[in-house]
Structures are given as structure tokens and as C-alpha cells.
C-alpha positions as protocol buffer text, in pm:
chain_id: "A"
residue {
  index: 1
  type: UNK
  ca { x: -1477 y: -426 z: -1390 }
}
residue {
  index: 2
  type: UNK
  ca { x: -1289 y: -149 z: -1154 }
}
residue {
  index: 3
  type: UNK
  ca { x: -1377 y: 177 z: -1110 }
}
residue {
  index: 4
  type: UNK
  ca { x: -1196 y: 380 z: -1377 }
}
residue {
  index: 5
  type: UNK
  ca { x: -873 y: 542 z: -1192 }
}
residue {
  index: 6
  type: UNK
  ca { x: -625 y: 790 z: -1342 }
}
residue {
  index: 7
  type: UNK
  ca { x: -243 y: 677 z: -1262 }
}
residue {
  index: 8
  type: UNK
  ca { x: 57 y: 858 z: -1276 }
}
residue {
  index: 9
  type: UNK
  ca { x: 370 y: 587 z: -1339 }
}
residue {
  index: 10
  type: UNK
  ca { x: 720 y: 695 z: -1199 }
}
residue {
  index: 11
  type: UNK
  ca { x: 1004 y: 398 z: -1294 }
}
residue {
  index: 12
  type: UNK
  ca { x: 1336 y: 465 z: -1471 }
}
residue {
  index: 13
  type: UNK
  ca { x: 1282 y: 123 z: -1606 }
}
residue {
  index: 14
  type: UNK
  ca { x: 1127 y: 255 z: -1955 }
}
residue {
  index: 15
  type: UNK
  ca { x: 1063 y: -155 z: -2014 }
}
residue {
  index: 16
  type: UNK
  ca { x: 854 y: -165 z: -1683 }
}
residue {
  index: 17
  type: UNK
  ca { x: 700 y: 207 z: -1710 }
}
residue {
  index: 18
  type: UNK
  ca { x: 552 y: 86 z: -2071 }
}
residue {
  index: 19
  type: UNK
  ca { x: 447 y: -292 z: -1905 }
}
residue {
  index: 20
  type: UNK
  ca { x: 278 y: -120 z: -1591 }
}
residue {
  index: 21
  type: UNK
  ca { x: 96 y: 135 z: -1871 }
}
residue {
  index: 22
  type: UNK
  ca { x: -19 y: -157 z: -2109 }
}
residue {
  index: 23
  type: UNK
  ca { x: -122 y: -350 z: -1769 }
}
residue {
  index: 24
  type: UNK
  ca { x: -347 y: -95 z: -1627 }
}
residue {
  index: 25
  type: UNK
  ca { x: -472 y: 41 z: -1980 }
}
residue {
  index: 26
  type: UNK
  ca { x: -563 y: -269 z: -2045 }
}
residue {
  index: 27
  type: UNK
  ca { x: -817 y: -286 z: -1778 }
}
residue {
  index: 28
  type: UNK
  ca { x: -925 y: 46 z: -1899 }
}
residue {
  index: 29
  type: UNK
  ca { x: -730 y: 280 z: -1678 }
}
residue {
  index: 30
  type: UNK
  ca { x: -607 y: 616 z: -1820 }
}
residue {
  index: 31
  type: UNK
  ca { x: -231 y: 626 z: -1753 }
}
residue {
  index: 32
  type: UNK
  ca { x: -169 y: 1004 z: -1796 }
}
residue {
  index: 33
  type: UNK
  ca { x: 168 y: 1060 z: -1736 }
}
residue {
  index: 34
  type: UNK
  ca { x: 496 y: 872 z: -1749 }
}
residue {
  index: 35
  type: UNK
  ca { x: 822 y: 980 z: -1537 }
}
residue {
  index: 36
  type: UNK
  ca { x: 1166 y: 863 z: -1488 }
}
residue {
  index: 37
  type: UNK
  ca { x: 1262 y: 983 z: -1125 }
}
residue {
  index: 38
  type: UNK
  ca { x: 1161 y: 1149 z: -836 }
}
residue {
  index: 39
  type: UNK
  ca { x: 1186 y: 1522 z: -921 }
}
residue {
  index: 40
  type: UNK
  ca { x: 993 y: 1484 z: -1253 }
}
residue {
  index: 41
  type: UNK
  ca { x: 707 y: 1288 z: -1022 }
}
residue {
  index: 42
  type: UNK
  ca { x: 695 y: 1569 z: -813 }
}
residue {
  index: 43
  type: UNK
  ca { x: 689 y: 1856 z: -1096 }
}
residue {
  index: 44
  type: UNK
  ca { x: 432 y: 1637 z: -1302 }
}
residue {
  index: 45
  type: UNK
  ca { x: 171 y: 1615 z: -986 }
}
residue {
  index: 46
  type: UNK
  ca { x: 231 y: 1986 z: -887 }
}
residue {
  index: 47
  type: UNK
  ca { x: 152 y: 2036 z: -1295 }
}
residue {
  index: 48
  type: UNK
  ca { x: -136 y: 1833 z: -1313 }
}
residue {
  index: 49
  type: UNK
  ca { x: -305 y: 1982 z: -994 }
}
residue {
  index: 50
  type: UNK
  ca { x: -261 y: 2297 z: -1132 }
}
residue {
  index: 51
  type: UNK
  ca { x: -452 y: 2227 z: -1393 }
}
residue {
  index: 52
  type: UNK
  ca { x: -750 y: 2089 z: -1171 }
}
residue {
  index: 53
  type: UNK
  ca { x: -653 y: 1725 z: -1316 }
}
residue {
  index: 54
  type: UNK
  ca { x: -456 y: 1602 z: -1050 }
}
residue {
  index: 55
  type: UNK
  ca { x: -465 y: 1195 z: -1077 }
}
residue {
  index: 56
  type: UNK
  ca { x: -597 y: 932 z: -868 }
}
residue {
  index: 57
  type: UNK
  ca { x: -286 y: 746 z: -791 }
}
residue {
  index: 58
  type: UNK
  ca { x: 124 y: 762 z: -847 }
}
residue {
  index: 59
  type: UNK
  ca { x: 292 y: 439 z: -877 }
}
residue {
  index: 60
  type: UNK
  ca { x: 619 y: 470 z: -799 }
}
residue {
  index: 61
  type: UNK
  ca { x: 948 y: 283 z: -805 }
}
residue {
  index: 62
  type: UNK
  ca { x: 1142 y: 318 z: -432 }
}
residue {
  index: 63
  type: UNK
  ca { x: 1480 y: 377 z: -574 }
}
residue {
  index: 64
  type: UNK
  ca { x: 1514 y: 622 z: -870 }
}
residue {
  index: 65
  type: UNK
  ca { x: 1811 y: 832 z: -1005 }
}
residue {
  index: 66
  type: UNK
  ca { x: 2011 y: 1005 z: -942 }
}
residue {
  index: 67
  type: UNK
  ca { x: 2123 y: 780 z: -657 }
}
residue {
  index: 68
  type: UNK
  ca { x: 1921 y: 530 z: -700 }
}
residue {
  index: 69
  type: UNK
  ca { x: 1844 y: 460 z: -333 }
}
residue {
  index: 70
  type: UNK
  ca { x: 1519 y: 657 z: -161 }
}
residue {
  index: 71
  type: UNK
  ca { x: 1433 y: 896 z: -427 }
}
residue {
  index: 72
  type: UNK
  ca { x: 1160 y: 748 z: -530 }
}
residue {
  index: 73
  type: UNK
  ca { x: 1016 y: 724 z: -171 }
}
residue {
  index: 74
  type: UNK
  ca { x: 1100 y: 1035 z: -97 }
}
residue {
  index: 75
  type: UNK
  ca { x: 921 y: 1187 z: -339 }
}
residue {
  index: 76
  type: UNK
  ca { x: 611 y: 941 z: -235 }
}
residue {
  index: 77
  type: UNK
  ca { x: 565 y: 1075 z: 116 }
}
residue {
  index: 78
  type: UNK
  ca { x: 648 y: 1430 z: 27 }
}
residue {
  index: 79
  type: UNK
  ca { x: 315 y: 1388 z: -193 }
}
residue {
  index: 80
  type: UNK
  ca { x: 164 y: 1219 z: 39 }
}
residue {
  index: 81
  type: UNK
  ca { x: 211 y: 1583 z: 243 }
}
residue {
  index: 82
  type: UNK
  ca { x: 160 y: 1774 z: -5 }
}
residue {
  index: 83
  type: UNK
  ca { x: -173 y: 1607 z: -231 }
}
residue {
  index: 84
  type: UNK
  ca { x: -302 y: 1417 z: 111 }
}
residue {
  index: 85
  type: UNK
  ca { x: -594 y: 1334 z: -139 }
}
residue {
  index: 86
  type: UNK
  ca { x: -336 y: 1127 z: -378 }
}
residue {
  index: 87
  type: UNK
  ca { x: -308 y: 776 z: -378 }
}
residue {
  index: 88
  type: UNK
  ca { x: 59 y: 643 z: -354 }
}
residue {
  index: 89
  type: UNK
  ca { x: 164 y: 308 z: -418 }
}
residue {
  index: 90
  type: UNK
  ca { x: 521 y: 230 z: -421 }
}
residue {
  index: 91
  type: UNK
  ca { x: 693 y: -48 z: -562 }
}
residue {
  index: 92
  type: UNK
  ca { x: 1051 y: -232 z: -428 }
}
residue {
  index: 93
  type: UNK
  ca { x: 1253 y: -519 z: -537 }
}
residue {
  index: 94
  type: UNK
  ca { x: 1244 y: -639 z: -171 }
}
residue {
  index: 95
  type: UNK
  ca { x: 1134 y: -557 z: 152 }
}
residue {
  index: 96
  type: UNK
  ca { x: 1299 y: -193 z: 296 }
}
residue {
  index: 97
  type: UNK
  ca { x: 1148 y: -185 z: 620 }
}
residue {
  index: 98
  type: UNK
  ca { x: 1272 y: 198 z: 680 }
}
residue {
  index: 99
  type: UNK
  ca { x: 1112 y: 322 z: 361 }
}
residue {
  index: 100
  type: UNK
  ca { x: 811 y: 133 z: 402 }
}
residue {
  index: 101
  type: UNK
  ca { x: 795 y: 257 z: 772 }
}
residue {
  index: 102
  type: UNK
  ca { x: 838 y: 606 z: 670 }
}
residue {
  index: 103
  type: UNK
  ca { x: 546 y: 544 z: 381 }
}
residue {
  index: 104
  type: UNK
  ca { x: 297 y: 409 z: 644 }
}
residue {
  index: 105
  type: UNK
  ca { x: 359 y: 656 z: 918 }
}
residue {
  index: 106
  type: UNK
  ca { x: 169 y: 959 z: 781 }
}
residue {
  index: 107
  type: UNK
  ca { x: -235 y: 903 z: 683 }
}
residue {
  index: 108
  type: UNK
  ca { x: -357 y: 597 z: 675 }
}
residue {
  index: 109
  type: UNK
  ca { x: -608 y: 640 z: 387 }
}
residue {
  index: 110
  type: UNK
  ca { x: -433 y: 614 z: 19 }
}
residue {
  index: 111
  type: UNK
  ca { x: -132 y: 413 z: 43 }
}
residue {
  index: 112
  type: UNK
  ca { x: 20 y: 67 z: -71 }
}
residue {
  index: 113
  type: UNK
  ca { x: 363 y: -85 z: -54 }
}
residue {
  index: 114
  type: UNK
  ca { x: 406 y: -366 z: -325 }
}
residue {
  index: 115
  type: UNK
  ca { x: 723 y: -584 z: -441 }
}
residue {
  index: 116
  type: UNK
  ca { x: 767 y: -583 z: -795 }
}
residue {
  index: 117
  type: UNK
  ca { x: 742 y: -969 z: -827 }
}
residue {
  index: 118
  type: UNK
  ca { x: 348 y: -879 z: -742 }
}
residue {
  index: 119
  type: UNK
  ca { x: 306 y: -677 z: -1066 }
}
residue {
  index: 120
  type: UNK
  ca { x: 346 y: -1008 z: -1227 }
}
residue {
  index: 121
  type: UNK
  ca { x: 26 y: -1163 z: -1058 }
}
residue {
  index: 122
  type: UNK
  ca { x: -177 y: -878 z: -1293 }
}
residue {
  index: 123
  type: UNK
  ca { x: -516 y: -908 z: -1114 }
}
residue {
  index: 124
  type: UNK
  ca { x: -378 y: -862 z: -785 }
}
residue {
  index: 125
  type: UNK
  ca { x: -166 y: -564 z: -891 }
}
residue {
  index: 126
  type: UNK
  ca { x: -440 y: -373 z: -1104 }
}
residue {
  index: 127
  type: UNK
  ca { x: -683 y: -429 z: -779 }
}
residue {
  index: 128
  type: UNK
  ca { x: -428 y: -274 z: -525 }
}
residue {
  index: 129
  type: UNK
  ca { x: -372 y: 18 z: -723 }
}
residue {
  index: 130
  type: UNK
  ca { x: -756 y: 54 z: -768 }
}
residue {
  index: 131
  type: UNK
  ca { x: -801 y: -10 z: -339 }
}
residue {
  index: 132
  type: UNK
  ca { x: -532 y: 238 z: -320 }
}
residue {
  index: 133
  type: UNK
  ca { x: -681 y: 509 z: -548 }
}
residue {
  index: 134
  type: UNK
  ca { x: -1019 y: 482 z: -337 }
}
residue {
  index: 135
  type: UNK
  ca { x: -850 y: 544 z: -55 }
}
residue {
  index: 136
  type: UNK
  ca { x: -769 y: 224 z: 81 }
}
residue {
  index: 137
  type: UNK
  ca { x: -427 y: 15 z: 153 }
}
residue {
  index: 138
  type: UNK
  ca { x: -231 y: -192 z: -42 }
}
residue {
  index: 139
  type: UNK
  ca { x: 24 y: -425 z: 149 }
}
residue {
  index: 140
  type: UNK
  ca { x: 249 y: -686 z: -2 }
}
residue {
  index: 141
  type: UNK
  ca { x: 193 y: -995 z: 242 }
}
residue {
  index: 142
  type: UNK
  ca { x: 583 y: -1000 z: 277 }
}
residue {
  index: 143
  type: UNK
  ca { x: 581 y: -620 z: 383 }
}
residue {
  index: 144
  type: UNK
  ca { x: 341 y: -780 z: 650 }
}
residue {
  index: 145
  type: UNK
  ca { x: 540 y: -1016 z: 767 }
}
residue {
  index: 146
  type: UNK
  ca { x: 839 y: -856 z: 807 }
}
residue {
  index: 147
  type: UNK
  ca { x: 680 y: -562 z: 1007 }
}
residue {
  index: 148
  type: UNK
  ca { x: 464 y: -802 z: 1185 }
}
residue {
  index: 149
  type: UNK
  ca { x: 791 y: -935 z: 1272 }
}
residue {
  index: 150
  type: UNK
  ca { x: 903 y: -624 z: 1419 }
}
residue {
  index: 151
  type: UNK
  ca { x: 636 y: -543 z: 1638 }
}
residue {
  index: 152
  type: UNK
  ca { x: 626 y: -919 z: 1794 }
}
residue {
  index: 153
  type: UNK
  ca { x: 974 y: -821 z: 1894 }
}
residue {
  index: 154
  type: UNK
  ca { x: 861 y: -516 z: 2064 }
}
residue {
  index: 155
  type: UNK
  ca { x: 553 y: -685 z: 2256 }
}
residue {
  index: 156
  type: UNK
  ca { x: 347 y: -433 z: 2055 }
}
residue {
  index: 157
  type: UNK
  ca { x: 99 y: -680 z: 1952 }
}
residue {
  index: 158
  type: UNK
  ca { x: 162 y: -925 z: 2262 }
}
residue {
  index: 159
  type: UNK
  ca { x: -154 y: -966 z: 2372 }
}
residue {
  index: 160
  type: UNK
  ca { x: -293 y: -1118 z: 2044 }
}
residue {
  index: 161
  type: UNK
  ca { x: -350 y: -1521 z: 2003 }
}
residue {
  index: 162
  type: UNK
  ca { x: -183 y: -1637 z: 1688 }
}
residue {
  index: 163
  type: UNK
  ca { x: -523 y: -1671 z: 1480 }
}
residue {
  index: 164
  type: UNK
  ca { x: -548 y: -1295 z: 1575 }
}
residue {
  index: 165
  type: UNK
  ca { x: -216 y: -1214 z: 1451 }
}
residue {
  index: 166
  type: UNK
  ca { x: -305 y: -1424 z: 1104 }
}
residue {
  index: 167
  type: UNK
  ca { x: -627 y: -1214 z: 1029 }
}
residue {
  index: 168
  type: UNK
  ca { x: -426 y: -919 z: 1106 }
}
residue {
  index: 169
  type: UNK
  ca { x: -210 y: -963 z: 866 }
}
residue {
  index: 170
  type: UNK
  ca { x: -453 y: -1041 z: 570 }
}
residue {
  index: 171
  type: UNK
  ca { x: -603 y: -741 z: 663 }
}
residue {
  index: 172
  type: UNK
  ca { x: -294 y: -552 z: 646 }
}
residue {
  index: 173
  type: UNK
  ca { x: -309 y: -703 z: 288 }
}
residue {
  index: 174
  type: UNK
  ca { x: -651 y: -541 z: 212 }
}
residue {
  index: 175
  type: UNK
  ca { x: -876 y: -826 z: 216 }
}
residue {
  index: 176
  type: UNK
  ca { x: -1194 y: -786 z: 376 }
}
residue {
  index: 177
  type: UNK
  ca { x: -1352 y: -1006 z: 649 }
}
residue {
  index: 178
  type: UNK
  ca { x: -1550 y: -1256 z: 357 }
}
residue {
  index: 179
  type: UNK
  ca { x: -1197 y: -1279 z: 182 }
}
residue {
  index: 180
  type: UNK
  ca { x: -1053 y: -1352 z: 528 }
}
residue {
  index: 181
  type: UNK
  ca { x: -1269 y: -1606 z: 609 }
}
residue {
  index: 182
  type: UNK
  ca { x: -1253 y: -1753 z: 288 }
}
residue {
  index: 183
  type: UNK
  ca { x: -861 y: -1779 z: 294 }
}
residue {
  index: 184
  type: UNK
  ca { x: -875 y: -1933 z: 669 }
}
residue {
  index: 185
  type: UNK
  ca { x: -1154 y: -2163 z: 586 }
}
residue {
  index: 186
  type: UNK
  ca { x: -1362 y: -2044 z: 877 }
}
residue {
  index: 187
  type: UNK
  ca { x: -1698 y: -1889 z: 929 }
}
residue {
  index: 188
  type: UNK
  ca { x: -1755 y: -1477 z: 868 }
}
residue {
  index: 189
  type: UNK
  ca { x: -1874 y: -1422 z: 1217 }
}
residue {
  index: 190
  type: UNK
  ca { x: -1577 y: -1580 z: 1339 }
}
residue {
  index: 191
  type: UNK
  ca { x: -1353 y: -1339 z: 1153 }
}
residue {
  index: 192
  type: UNK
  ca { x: -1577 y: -1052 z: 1276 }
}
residue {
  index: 193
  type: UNK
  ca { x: -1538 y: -1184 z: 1652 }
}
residue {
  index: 194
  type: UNK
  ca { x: -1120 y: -1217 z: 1569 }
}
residue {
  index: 195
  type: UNK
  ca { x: -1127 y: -858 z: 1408 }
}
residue {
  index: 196
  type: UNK
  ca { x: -1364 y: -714 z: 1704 }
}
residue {
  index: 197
  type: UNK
  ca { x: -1076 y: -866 z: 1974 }
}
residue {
  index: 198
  type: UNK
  ca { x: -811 y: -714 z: 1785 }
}
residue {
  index: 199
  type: UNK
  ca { x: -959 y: -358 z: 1789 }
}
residue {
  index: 200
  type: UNK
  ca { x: -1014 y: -406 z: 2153 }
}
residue {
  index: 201
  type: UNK
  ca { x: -673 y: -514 z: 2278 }
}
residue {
  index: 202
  type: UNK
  ca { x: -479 y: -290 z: 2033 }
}
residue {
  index: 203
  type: UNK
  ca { x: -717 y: 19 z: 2205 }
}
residue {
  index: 204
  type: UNK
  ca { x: -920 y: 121 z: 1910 }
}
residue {
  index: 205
  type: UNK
  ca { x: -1210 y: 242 z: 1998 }
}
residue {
  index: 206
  type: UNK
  ca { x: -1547 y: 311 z: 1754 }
}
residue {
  index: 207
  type: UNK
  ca { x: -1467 y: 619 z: 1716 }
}
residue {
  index: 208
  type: UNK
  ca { x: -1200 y: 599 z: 1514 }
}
residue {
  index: 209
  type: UNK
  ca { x: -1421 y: 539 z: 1269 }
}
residue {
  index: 210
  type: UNK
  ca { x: -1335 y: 237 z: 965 }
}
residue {
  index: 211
  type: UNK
  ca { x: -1004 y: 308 z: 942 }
}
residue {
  index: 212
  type: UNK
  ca { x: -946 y: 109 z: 1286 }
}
residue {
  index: 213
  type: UNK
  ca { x: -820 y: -131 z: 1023 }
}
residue {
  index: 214
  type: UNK
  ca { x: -543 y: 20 z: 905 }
}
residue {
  index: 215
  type: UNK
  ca { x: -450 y: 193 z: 1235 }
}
residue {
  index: 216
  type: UNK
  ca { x: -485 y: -201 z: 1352 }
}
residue {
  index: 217
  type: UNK
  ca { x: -178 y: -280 z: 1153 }
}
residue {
  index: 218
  type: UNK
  ca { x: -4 y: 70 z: 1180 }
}
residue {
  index: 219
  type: UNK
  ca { x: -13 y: 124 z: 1567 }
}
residue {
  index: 220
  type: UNK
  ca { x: 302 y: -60 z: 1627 }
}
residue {
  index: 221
  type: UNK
  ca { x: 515 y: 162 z: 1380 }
}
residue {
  index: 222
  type: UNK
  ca { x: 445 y: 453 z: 1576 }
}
residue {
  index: 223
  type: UNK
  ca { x: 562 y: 285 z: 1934 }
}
């Protein structure tokens, strides 16, 4: 079983707010609060932290009334500012590259960017919004690849070998170096000798403590 998290849903779909809530209650999460746009997200987290009961994680939908284009995002990464302890994991009907961008740029700790076709593999889904309430990441393999995509084009990952590039993307995805291994069909020190090369030639050093992987897949959206 996960760790018991405490979510905060924001989706104008009322259909999809109650499946996400029956999903992740179902696993025993508390769902404490549902909202139908950006500005109620933002007055219900500002609420609940008030009250010293501010929740693990906000899943949120990227477009939200009134517009229905970034409000939802918006409203993501100014509580990502705002709550830098609050997990946000955003959801999209396909890959925005700007919004995700924009999501990924701040912290790396505490953040996931999902397509809503994912909700629909449930184990998946309910264990990326528990990686992303601990603090982790939560990337949707085709928000990988597209962004992956980008930063080939600007030589920003040049120096990798194409097995390097492959176990950077599954770790954009949040799978750890025995889930790597397992997926590639190769040995755990091999992963760990692919992961060591791709701190080195991307210029993360030790120090920079375990989030090297995350800043791994992030360095190229700050070039």
C-alpha cells in the first residue's frame, strides 16, 4: 500500500473530479477538497494552510474556466511559489510543451506533468501522485519525448549515446535504476554506470545532492 497522501482535485469536469476522487479514495487517500477552476484552487490552498492543514498534493487540470486555456497552470506554478512544500501534478489532454516548460522550470522537488489518457492506467496514476506528494517527479513518457525532442535540437544533450538518452528518459518518468534496468533488460550496474555518465557529461556534480536526477532531465529547459 502507499503512503497515505491528502489531495486537493481542481477539474471543471465534475464527471472526472468525482472519478479522480473515487480513484484515489479508493486506495485510501483522503481527497479533501474539490474545485472547479483556477481561482477557487488558489483560495482553497491559501484556506487550508491557514488552517495548518494544507494538503499533500493539488491535481490539477491545465486548462480551466474562464478561458479555458492556462488557468489551470497558472494557478499550478503560482502555488508552486507560493506553498514550495506542495506537490503539483497537472493534468493535459496532450502535450503543451510551454505550460509544461513553465511547470518544470521552478523547483525540482514536487512536481508531475501527466496526460489524462494516464489516469486511465489507475496504478500508474495513483503512484505518480503519491511520488509527487513525497516530493518526487511525475513525467508522462510523451512529455519526455517531446522535450527530449527539443533539447536534441538544441545540442543540449549532444554528448549522450542513445542508450544514455533512453535511461534518461525513464528517469524523467520516475522510475528508479532496478525499474530501469528491468524495462531495458540489462543489468543494475549497467544502469548505474549509464546514469553515472549522464551526470558527468550534463555537469552535475555530487553536490547537488539526489536531485541530480531531475536536474538531469531539466537542465536543457533552462538553456
Amino acid at each position: 500500500m502507499e503512503d497515505r497522501v491528502r489531495v486537493v482535485i481542481a477539474e471543471d469536469s465534475v464527471l472526472l473530479r468525482e472519478g479522480l476522487t473515487r480513484l484515489l479514495t479508493d486506495r485510501g487517500h483522503d481527497v479533501v477538497a474539490g474545485v472547479g477552476d483556477g481561482e477557487a484552487l488558489i483560495k482553497t490552498i491559501t484556506e487550508l494552510d491557514a488552517q495548518g492543514e494544507l494538503p499533500d498534493v493539488v491535481v490539477a487540470d491545465v486548462r480551466m474556466p474562464p478561458t479555458h486555456t492556462d488557468e489551470g497552470v497558472r494557478a499550478a506554478v503560482q502555488l508552486r511559489k507560493t506553498h514550495p512544500g506542495l506537490g503539483v501534478l497537472v493534468l493535459s489532454q496532450y502535450v503543451e510543451e510551454r505550460y509544461a516548460t513553465e511547470l518544470l522550470a521552478g523547483s525540482s522537488r514536487g512536481v508531475g506533468y501527466l496526460l489524462k489518457d494516464r489516469v486511465a492506467e489507475v496504478r500508474e496514476f495513483v503512484d505518480a501522485v503519491v511520488r509527487v506528494a513525497g516530493g518526487g517527479t511525475a513525467l508522462d513518457p510523451e512529455v519526455v519525448a517531446q522535450l527530449l525532442g527539443r533539447s536534441r535540437k538544441q545540442d543540449v544533450l549532444a554528448g549522450l549515446t542513445p542508450r544514455e538518452r533512453e535511461v534518461l528518459g525513464l528517469m524523467a518518468e520516475g522510475r528508479t535504476n532496478s525499474a530501469i534496468a528491468r524495462q531495458l533488460v540489462v543489468s543494475d550496474g549497467a544502469v548505474e554506470k549509464h546514469v553515472s555518465n549522464i551526470f558527468l557529461k550534463l555537469g552535475l556534480s555530487p553536490s547537488e545532492g539526489d536531485h541530480r536526477r531531475v536536474l538531469a532531465v531539466l537542465t536543457y529547459l533552462n538553456s
